[in-house]
XYZ file of C-alpha atoms in Angstrom:
624
model
C -83.305 149.524 -15.990
C -79.992 151.598 -17.272
C -80.668 154.852 -15.736
C -81.884 153.497 -12.301
C -77.799 151.031 -12.369
C -76.416 153.926 -13.274
C -79.075 156.006 -10.247
C -77.306 153.068 -7.275
C -73.499 153.704 -8.397
C -73.693 157.552 -7.677
C -75.364 156.392 -4.425
C -72.326 154.047 -4.238
C -70.163 156.288 -4.973
C -71.159 158.638 -3.116
C -71.671 156.418 0.028
C -67.492 155.855 -0.432
C -66.811 159.027 -0.878
C -68.073 159.984 2.795
C -66.222 156.536 3.702
C -62.628 157.605 2.123
C -63.702 161.144 4.864
C -63.879 158.698 8.007
C -59.980 156.603 7.443
C -61.447 153.556 5.984
C -58.850 152.535 3.433
C -59.253 152.097 0.022
C -59.177 148.269 -0.746
C -61.269 147.934 2.318
C -64.604 150.773 1.187
C -63.962 149.108 -2.042
C -64.805 145.311 -1.017
C -67.980 146.533 1.177
C -69.220 148.516 -1.707
C -68.393 145.261 -3.881
C -69.444 142.612 -1.920
C -73.208 144.576 -2.115
C -72.971 146.081 -5.776
C -72.414 141.899 -6.475
C -75.166 140.807 -4.590
C -77.681 142.890 -6.108
C -76.338 142.623 -9.205
C -76.938 146.207 -9.809
C -73.881 147.406 -12.321
C -71.613 146.207 -15.210
C -68.055 145.876 -15.662
C -67.278 149.422 -16.792
C -68.788 150.740 -13.466
C -67.410 148.330 -11.330
C -63.541 150.498 -12.819
C -65.084 153.648 -12.129
C -65.973 152.518 -8.557
C -62.030 151.146 -8.739
C -61.223 154.231 -9.183
C -63.136 156.376 -7.118
C -62.511 154.235 -4.230
C -58.563 155.729 -4.999
C -59.340 158.823 -5.029
C -58.173 161.474 -2.250
C -60.609 162.458 0.552
C -62.671 165.057 0.965
C -64.609 166.711 3.924
C -67.649 166.445 2.536
C -70.432 164.948 5.559
C -70.185 161.164 6.811
C -72.787 159.931 6.804
C -73.920 156.050 8.161
C -73.949 152.665 5.713
C -75.270 149.599 6.719
C -72.833 147.098 6.875
C -71.780 144.361 5.354
C -72.925 140.825 6.051
C -69.647 138.450 7.825
C -71.191 135.781 5.175
C -70.045 138.638 2.607
C -66.637 138.633 3.387
C -63.491 137.652 2.056
C -61.438 135.980 4.101
C -57.937 138.458 4.070
C -55.271 137.810 0.780
C -51.644 135.896 2.708
C -48.925 137.430 1.104
C -47.453 133.948 -0.941
C -43.256 132.836 0.168
C -43.115 130.869 -3.133
C -40.816 132.853 -5.030
C -38.664 133.769 -2.110
C -38.484 129.690 -1.976
C -37.546 129.061 -5.510
C -35.070 131.365 -5.490
C -33.146 129.378 -1.838
C -33.698 126.214 -4.203
C -32.066 127.692 -6.879
C -29.175 129.237 -4.686
C -29.003 126.128 -2.829
C -29.020 124.004 -6.000
C -26.119 126.073 -7.674
C -24.018 125.982 -5.044
C -24.414 121.961 -5.035
C -23.586 122.199 -8.556
C -20.401 124.320 -7.703
C -18.966 122.326 -4.911
C -19.419 118.733 -6.995
C -17.473 120.405 -10.093
C -14.738 121.877 -8.015
C -13.850 118.368 -6.133
C -14.934 116.706 -9.093
C -11.932 119.180 -11.000
C -10.025 119.546 -7.641
C -9.678 115.132 -6.636
C -9.887 114.019 -10.580
C -8.998 116.597 -12.949
C -6.470 117.491 -10.872
C -8.143 121.586 -11.662
C -7.462 121.675 -15.051
C -10.938 124.064 -15.030
C -9.485 126.539 -12.364
C -6.159 126.441 -14.245
C -7.681 127.994 -17.172
C -10.442 129.837 -16.204
C -7.311 131.168 -14.192
C -5.301 131.970 -17.359
C -8.655 133.393 -19.493
C -9.171 135.689 -16.256
C -5.463 137.118 -16.415
C -4.776 137.185 -19.743
C -8.484 138.786 -20.668
C -7.088 141.389 -17.652
C -3.931 141.923 -20.031
C -5.294 142.247 -23.449
C -7.974 144.607 -21.891
C -4.669 147.179 -20.595
C -3.183 146.455 -23.959
C -6.136 148.053 -25.369
C -6.372 151.139 -23.423
C -2.983 152.037 -22.496
C -1.316 150.525 -25.261
C -1.630 155.016 -26.867
C 0.728 157.521 -27.327
C 1.903 159.041 -24.677
C 1.354 156.381 -21.768
C 3.668 154.766 -19.946
C 4.696 151.556 -21.928
C 7.146 150.359 -20.287
C 5.592 150.466 -16.943
C 2.415 148.400 -18.711
C 5.085 146.564 -20.638
C 6.208 145.123 -17.309
C 2.845 145.122 -15.083
C 1.993 142.866 -17.694
C 4.975 140.299 -17.782
C 3.931 140.260 -14.294
C 0.333 138.660 -14.718
C 1.437 136.234 -17.137
C 4.804 135.331 -15.440
C 2.761 134.276 -12.803
C 0.148 132.863 -13.341
C 2.929 130.076 -15.684
C 4.211 129.551 -11.946
C 1.670 129.039 -10.273
C -0.255 126.899 -12.934
C 3.147 124.586 -14.324
C 3.227 121.206 -15.899
C 2.607 122.243 -19.715
C 2.316 126.094 -19.123
C 6.180 125.888 -18.315
C 6.419 124.437 -21.993
C 4.954 127.248 -23.259
C 6.430 129.923 -21.143
C 9.410 128.641 -22.431
C 8.920 128.430 -25.479
C 7.546 132.361 -25.698
C 10.889 132.508 -24.015
C 12.722 131.355 -26.752
C 10.653 134.274 -28.350
C 12.833 136.774 -26.171
C 13.918 138.426 -29.291
C 10.947 139.848 -30.226
C 10.007 141.334 -26.573
C 10.533 144.098 -25.011
C 13.253 143.906 -22.899
C 11.397 143.592 -19.770
C 9.735 140.294 -20.939
C 12.775 138.762 -22.194
C 14.881 139.258 -18.404
C 11.545 137.832 -16.428
C 10.824 135.111 -18.504
C 14.622 134.094 -18.989
C 13.543 132.556 -15.103
C 11.474 129.784 -16.528
C 14.668 128.221 -17.943
C 15.686 127.097 -13.938
C 11.531 126.046 -12.606
C 12.104 122.246 -12.120
C 8.675 120.841 -10.177
C 8.597 117.152 -8.855
C 7.229 115.307 -7.606
C 6.119 112.754 -5.174
C 8.074 109.101 -4.662
C 4.241 107.606 -4.427
C 2.563 109.768 -7.739
C 5.906 108.115 -9.767
C 5.001 104.824 -8.697
C 1.022 105.277 -8.667
C 1.930 106.242 -12.633
C 4.580 103.431 -13.230
C 2.117 100.524 -12.249
C -0.847 101.769 -14.086
C 1.478 101.592 -17.118
C 3.182 98.007 -16.067
C 1.400 96.553 -13.472
C 4.525 96.271 -11.028
C 5.930 98.444 -8.642
C 8.723 99.743 -9.321
C 10.863 97.727 -6.812
C 9.842 94.836 -8.558
C 11.019 95.816 -11.933
C 14.805 97.099 -10.926
C 17.163 95.523 -8.798
C 17.666 99.567 -7.072
C 15.675 102.504 -8.450
C 16.135 105.983 -6.442
C 13.608 107.264 -5.279
C 14.582 111.095 -5.645
C 15.039 112.295 -9.340
C 18.416 113.024 -10.263
C 16.586 115.867 -12.838
C 13.647 117.002 -13.723
C 11.822 119.382 -15.872
C 8.524 120.595 -17.072
C 7.192 117.421 -18.191
C 8.997 114.936 -16.664
C 11.508 113.942 -14.194
C 14.117 111.194 -14.902
C 15.246 108.824 -11.826
C 18.867 106.655 -12.117
C 17.878 103.409 -11.943
C 20.012 99.766 -12.398
C 18.022 96.427 -14.646
C 18.007 93.028 -12.915
C 20.648 92.090 -15.637
C 23.279 95.002 -14.202
C 22.960 97.516 -16.561
C 22.621 101.137 -14.919
C 19.148 102.823 -16.881
C 17.486 106.715 -16.430
C 14.133 106.006 -16.242
C 12.196 109.518 -17.051
C 8.663 109.276 -15.449
C 6.145 112.033 -17.023
C 4.152 113.969 -13.879
C 1.041 112.247 -13.066
C -0.930 115.376 -13.790
C 0.235 116.279 -17.672
C -2.133 113.894 -19.063
C -4.927 114.892 -17.515
C -3.937 119.064 -17.708
C -2.654 119.303 -21.683
C -5.809 119.002 -23.200
C -7.455 122.013 -21.035
C -3.607 123.960 -20.835
C -3.701 123.744 -25.398
C -7.371 124.543 -25.194
C -6.747 128.182 -23.550
C -3.848 128.396 -25.458
C -5.671 127.896 -28.327
C -8.714 130.341 -27.371
C -5.808 133.726 -26.241
C -3.564 133.275 -29.440
C -7.454 133.328 -31.254
C -8.234 136.781 -29.277
C -4.996 138.145 -28.956
C -4.401 137.671 -33.146
C -8.140 138.738 -33.749
C -9.468 141.295 -31.583
C -6.421 142.515 -29.566
C -3.194 142.857 -31.476
C -4.278 142.300 -35.568
C -0.832 140.584 -35.247
C -1.231 136.969 -37.538
C -0.032 134.639 -34.456
C -2.558 131.907 -34.887
C -1.535 130.298 -37.804
C 1.245 128.489 -35.896
C -1.308 127.215 -32.818
C -2.801 124.086 -34.900
C 1.478 122.426 -35.915
C 2.648 123.855 -32.581
C 0.332 122.153 -30.237
C 0.761 119.265 -32.407
C 4.393 119.175 -31.502
C 3.755 119.457 -27.687
C 1.519 116.545 -27.593
C 3.533 113.989 -29.140
C 6.858 115.356 -26.951
C 4.197 114.338 -23.997
C 4.161 110.906 -25.585
C 7.164 109.016 -24.891
C 6.693 106.294 -27.309
C 7.091 108.803 -29.508
C 10.163 109.798 -28.606
C 11.708 106.461 -28.246
C 11.115 105.875 -32.124
C 12.440 109.888 -32.337
C 16.104 108.464 -30.609
C 15.906 105.571 -33.275
C 15.362 107.125 -36.085
C 17.925 109.488 -35.018
C 20.546 106.648 -34.429
C 19.941 104.889 -37.963
C 20.432 108.646 -39.709
C 23.723 108.975 -37.304
C 25.097 105.700 -38.831
C 25.221 107.125 -42.175
C 27.938 110.125 -41.379
C 31.191 108.944 -41.284
C 31.802 111.948 -40.115
C 29.916 111.644 -37.378
C 28.956 108.351 -36.072
C 32.262 108.026 -34.112
C 31.235 111.518 -32.442
C 28.119 111.457 -31.272
C 26.043 109.110 -29.180
C 23.112 107.657 -28.822
C 21.098 105.386 -25.476
C 19.259 102.558 -26.524
C 15.988 102.203 -25.585
C 14.811 99.667 -23.593
C 11.495 99.701 -25.619
C 10.702 96.543 -22.711
C 10.662 98.874 -20.360
C 8.981 102.235 -21.993
C 5.310 102.686 -22.129
C 3.822 106.276 -23.197
C 4.411 107.728 -19.314
C 7.786 105.704 -18.809
C 10.630 105.458 -20.720
C 13.749 103.834 -19.939
C 16.922 104.575 -21.596
C 21.197 103.591 -21.315
C 22.584 105.692 -18.450
C 25.662 107.936 -19.513
C 28.337 109.070 -17.112
C 29.657 112.622 -18.712
C 29.623 116.397 -18.464
C 26.699 118.610 -19.471
C 27.259 120.664 -21.130
C 25.309 123.522 -18.996
C 28.723 122.437 -16.387
C 30.837 124.715 -17.660
C 33.222 124.343 -14.679
C 33.686 120.625 -15.225
C 33.885 120.851 -19.061
C 36.950 122.929 -17.872
C 37.700 120.763 -15.425
C 38.226 117.826 -17.516
C 39.984 119.366 -20.077
C 37.375 119.255 -22.902
C 38.098 121.824 -25.976
C 35.200 123.836 -26.625
C 36.692 124.286 -30.408
C 35.721 120.621 -30.745
C 32.933 120.787 -27.900
C 31.391 123.178 -30.416
C 32.306 121.813 -33.940
C 30.657 118.225 -32.641
C 27.493 120.309 -31.773
C 27.207 122.184 -34.984
C 27.912 119.977 -37.623
C 25.364 118.042 -35.574
C 22.766 119.820 -36.405
C 23.578 120.995 -39.496
C 23.409 118.161 -40.760
C 19.970 117.036 -39.249
C 18.505 120.488 -41.022
C 20.359 120.262 -44.215
C 20.926 116.150 -44.956
C 18.848 114.302 -42.833
C 15.747 116.540 -42.715
C 15.324 114.687 -38.931
C 15.353 117.102 -36.590
C 15.902 117.798 -32.780
C 13.910 120.720 -31.293
C 15.381 121.254 -27.377
C 18.910 120.907 -28.242
C 20.060 123.069 -24.373
C 22.799 123.005 -22.825
C 21.249 120.448 -20.244
C 20.410 118.125 -23.713
C 23.646 117.608 -24.471
C 26.399 114.960 -22.298
C 30.631 114.803 -22.819
C 32.392 112.121 -22.408
C 35.469 110.982 -23.694
C 35.057 107.167 -25.783
C 37.815 105.622 -27.383
C 39.901 108.497 -26.231
C 38.036 111.150 -28.722
C 35.108 113.751 -27.267
C 32.181 112.528 -27.538
C 28.806 113.972 -27.524
C 25.668 112.089 -26.106
C 22.287 113.556 -26.817
C 19.239 112.645 -24.809
C 15.529 114.111 -24.966
C 14.702 113.461 -27.848
C 10.583 114.197 -27.225
C 10.518 117.747 -29.563
C 11.348 116.924 -33.308
C 10.362 117.677 -36.459
C 10.528 115.719 -39.579
C 11.506 117.944 -43.396
C 9.404 117.257 -46.689
C 12.181 117.089 -48.986
C 11.076 119.916 -51.074
C 11.463 122.344 -47.417
C 14.385 120.872 -47.099
C 16.079 121.652 -50.200
C 14.338 125.149 -51.087
C 16.129 125.519 -47.257
C 19.347 124.931 -48.519
C 19.112 126.519 -51.436
C 18.044 129.469 -49.484
C 21.577 129.418 -47.941
C 24.061 128.967 -50.459
C 22.310 132.132 -52.788
C 22.624 133.949 -49.613
C 26.264 133.481 -49.179
C 26.769 134.373 -53.143
C 24.632 137.002 -52.543
C 21.586 135.834 -54.984
C 18.983 138.649 -54.075
C 16.764 136.918 -57.310
C 17.146 133.812 -55.562
C 16.162 134.141 -52.070
C 13.583 137.128 -53.152
C 11.598 133.294 -54.892
C 12.124 130.875 -52.180
C 10.776 134.360 -49.348
C 7.918 134.900 -52.127
C 7.285 131.235 -52.501
C 6.653 130.882 -49.010
C 4.702 134.139 -48.130
C 7.330 135.836 -46.897
C 8.025 139.782 -47.604
C 10.934 141.662 -46.988
C 13.292 139.171 -48.123
C 16.258 140.941 -47.569
C 15.468 140.678 -43.204
C 14.470 137.462 -43.592
C 17.981 136.041 -44.856
C 18.950 138.331 -41.941
C 16.764 137.078 -39.474
C 17.972 133.587 -40.918
C 21.609 133.646 -40.946
C 21.260 135.348 -37.307
C 23.722 138.040 -38.570
C 23.406 141.022 -40.499
C 22.726 140.160 -44.646
C 23.906 143.217 -46.617
C 23.820 142.277 -50.320
C 19.999 144.250 -50.228
C 21.458 147.275 -48.897
C 20.914 146.515 -45.217
C 24.084 147.946 -42.804
C 24.285 148.206 -39.365
C 23.304 151.632 -37.960
C 26.007 152.883 -35.022
C 23.610 155.125 -33.685
C 21.160 152.287 -33.265
C 23.492 150.618 -31.606
C 24.771 153.292 -29.558
C 20.692 154.380 -28.788
C 20.977 153.215 -25.361
C 23.981 156.088 -24.728
C 22.054 159.113 -26.573
C 18.708 157.739 -25.335
C 19.793 158.368 -21.563
C 19.769 162.352 -22.408
C 16.810 162.842 -24.140
C 13.227 163.664 -22.391
C 10.719 161.348 -20.347
C 8.474 162.299 -23.437
C 9.851 161.637 -26.151
C 11.289 158.520 -24.764
C 7.377 157.966 -24.058
C 7.402 158.629 -27.788
C 10.280 156.395 -29.179
C 8.872 153.452 -27.448
C 5.994 154.276 -29.087
C 6.610 154.521 -32.456
C 9.094 151.727 -32.287
C 6.431 149.244 -31.372
C 3.673 150.457 -33.835
C 6.682 150.484 -36.442
C 7.211 146.897 -35.162
C 4.099 145.935 -35.624
C 3.816 146.930 -38.681
C 6.722 145.056 -39.807
C 5.576 141.876 -38.554
C 2.256 141.723 -40.631
C 4.090 142.803 -43.896
C 6.585 140.479 -42.828
C 3.931 137.655 -43.143
C 2.071 138.071 -46.064
C -0.375 134.521 -46.636
C 0.466 132.531 -43.475
C -1.065 129.742 -45.487
C 1.930 129.940 -47.692
C 5.303 129.272 -44.390
C 6.220 126.203 -43.682
C 5.356 126.240 -40.437
C 9.216 124.218 -40.130
C 10.621 127.224 -40.018
C 9.466 128.091 -36.221
C 11.568 125.440 -35.113
C 14.461 125.563 -36.837
C 14.487 129.702 -35.893
C 13.990 127.967 -32.446
C 17.326 125.084 -32.837
C 19.085 128.051 -34.732
C 19.330 130.610 -31.719
C 19.907 127.912 -29.164
C 23.131 126.910 -31.342
C 23.885 129.456 -31.539
C 23.653 130.918 -27.948
C 25.553 128.126 -27.379
C 28.705 128.925 -29.787
C 28.018 132.294 -27.330
C 28.613 130.886 -24.474
C 31.671 129.053 -25.495
C 33.418 132.586 -26.316
C 32.600 131.849 -30.342
C 35.512 129.182 -30.831
C 34.197 127.890 -34.451
C 32.264 129.943 -37.548
C 29.090 128.712 -37.385
C 27.983 130.131 -40.337
C 30.600 128.393 -42.427
C 29.780 125.370 -41.052
C 26.345 125.544 -41.889
C 26.955 127.086 -44.772
C 28.881 124.209 -46.552
C 26.586 121.606 -45.025
C 24.057 123.285 -47.178
C 26.134 123.642 -50.227
C 26.586 119.819 -49.476
C 23.251 118.181 -49.286
C 22.252 120.311 -52.612
C 25.244 117.675 -53.914
C 24.472 115.069 -53.330
C 20.722 115.131 -53.841
C 19.253 111.642 -54.981
C 17.639 112.073 -58.047
C 20.695 114.018 -59.591
C 21.862 112.470 -63.300
C 25.153 112.069 -63.918
C 26.158 115.415 -65.445
C 23.950 117.282 -63.025
C 26.114 115.744 -59.841
C 29.235 116.659 -61.671
C 28.198 119.970 -61.690
C 27.180 120.396 -58.456
C 29.937 119.149 -56.954
C 31.770 121.374 -59.048
C 30.248 124.090 -57.565
C 29.989 123.103 -53.849
C 33.693 123.037 -54.176
C 33.755 126.920 -55.559
C 30.924 127.337 -52.942
C 33.901 126.762 -49.994
C 36.290 128.263 -51.483
C 33.931 131.065 -51.370
C 32.661 130.951 -47.768
C 35.968 130.710 -46.801
C 36.193 134.078 -46.742
C 34.038 134.085 -43.673
C 36.977 132.936 -41.663
C 38.814 136.479 -42.832
C 35.965 138.208 -40.622
C 35.754 135.366 -37.943
C 39.901 135.917 -36.946
C 39.805 139.056 -37.144
C 36.960 139.087 -34.253
C 39.217 136.580 -32.423
C 42.458 139.151 -32.567
C 40.853 141.743 -31.736
C 39.124 139.958 -28.672
C 42.965 139.478 -27.521
C 44.599 142.411 -28.616
C 42.031 144.529 -26.672
C 41.780 141.872 -24.103
C 38.174 141.120 -24.303
C 37.119 137.865 -23.208
C 33.828 138.382 -22.840
C 33.247 139.050 -26.636
C 33.235 136.782 -30.215
C 32.517 136.622 -33.411
C 28.584 135.495 -32.694
C 28.987 138.599 -29.762
C 30.216 140.820 -32.885
C 27.333 139.805 -34.666
C 24.273 140.036 -32.941
C 25.463 143.808 -31.826
C 24.931 144.058 -35.895
C 21.650 142.431 -35.005
C 20.494 144.610 -32.810
C 21.050 147.364 -34.542
C 19.580 146.638 -37.826
C 15.864 144.395 -35.289
C 16.060 148.242 -33.849
C 15.790 150.110 -37.059
C 13.571 147.829 -38.929
C 11.496 146.819 -37.329
C 11.425 148.016 -34.067
C 12.591 145.684 -31.610
C 14.864 146.485 -28.249
C 17.156 142.619 -28.227
C 18.574 142.295 -24.893
C 22.609 141.244 -23.873
C 21.605 138.259 -23.179
C 18.862 137.425 -26.260
C 20.403 134.761 -27.980
C 22.067 132.919 -24.459
C 21.077 129.171 -24.242
């Protein structure tokens, strides 16, 4: 039987070849032969595989012989190509499109475009990261790279608005450690003041109080008299007759804030761990928590009450500084109602001059107030820019009205005492004490840390301004473009290395220093803008020493010793007035109206920053 099947297989193969020569397709002839042999059961499965192989062989020139046609009943219907795969993909595309459309609609109409804004943030900052990774190399145009990045980040912040402007302003406050193009571009963020329509503001007010503003107030101006990144202010009159300032949060902020801070966390993590390898992520939680408390107006009301309480304990300031009254019954998480105060903003220099306010008195009140906050009370207003300070005549004397109490820090007693000791030791040149405090805070380079704290050169550690570095802008113009690129690259690589060495242990570093540094820079900028009428360094140092003498847990003998040291210290610090008055006389003699004591300190700081850190500080980096 086996030989008989093999013989039949050979006959069938021969017939297949003849059909092949006749032009009959391979699958067609295979179907005919397979139909016959299947009915007769002549072949095994291995023979069928051989038959399929033979059927696909190319044609030969063998003579064609007639074969018997296969009966119709044995023919199979032609195979129709299935469209199930295509239809499956159609359904998938439709499903993805529907989900995407619904997500976009929900994000736009309900979620205030939070998802879209943060996706845009991640895309833009990813492009920035890749650009730095590929092009921050020796020989490349570093200035052009910084310019591209600054424009991209600025456009992102401006288009997203809201809390992005607040984060951008926080970044702008660090302008001194950024390339010059960043310093120039980000300074424009302080002029951004978006305003919402009255209908949107009214909805938020109704949501919090269940009544329209026109029902609560006798009068309220539908146009905002001032606006910032988080809220806008409307002037109103209570039914009892008092005029008030109604601060209403931008309606989009609350829905956007968690998304925005989430994107901020992600970007800072990527930059810290994968791109720049500079320790910055350890500050993220602290910064985000401060921003979250800033948009809670009930927290702002409490900050204002706390500031007023500690202010009343200081006889030298309680009549010179005023905190507007809070109306708690008209205050919620999104709305803050305070007493309306007429006065002149510190940002309006022409009006200050027209009103006859003394610049030296203005800065004396301001610097003493913030020195008391930092060194004596531990309750610190961290956003003391020009627009948050109003001056007026009250009871025949000049008075500072402090507003906008959203961004505060509260120092621990241990940290406040250490910070006071740091300032005092910097003036008596106790390098060992400075080094011990810096190391306990996880900070390397104690001398540079002292300079950064004072915002003036600390020379006891051997650091002095380098004239060649100060005048580097003039000599640099004679260098070739290639050497300039090499210098830019080397300078910024040095900055990266120094910053990593400067922050040695992020777990030890007190995060209060971030916002204290912000406060100090703004205060210095205000003094500089006014022409340096007072010796800022002397006032701060005196408050640091006085606070150590008034610590509550001192014994009688320790208190006597502390007050004695304070009196001696005041005499030593008074010697700093020599440099201050020399700068004033020089300004008068040389007729340099725009060059005060703070300008001289800034020029020296620029030399130190460039020489030791590779940081090129702009002329207006410390401006408020």
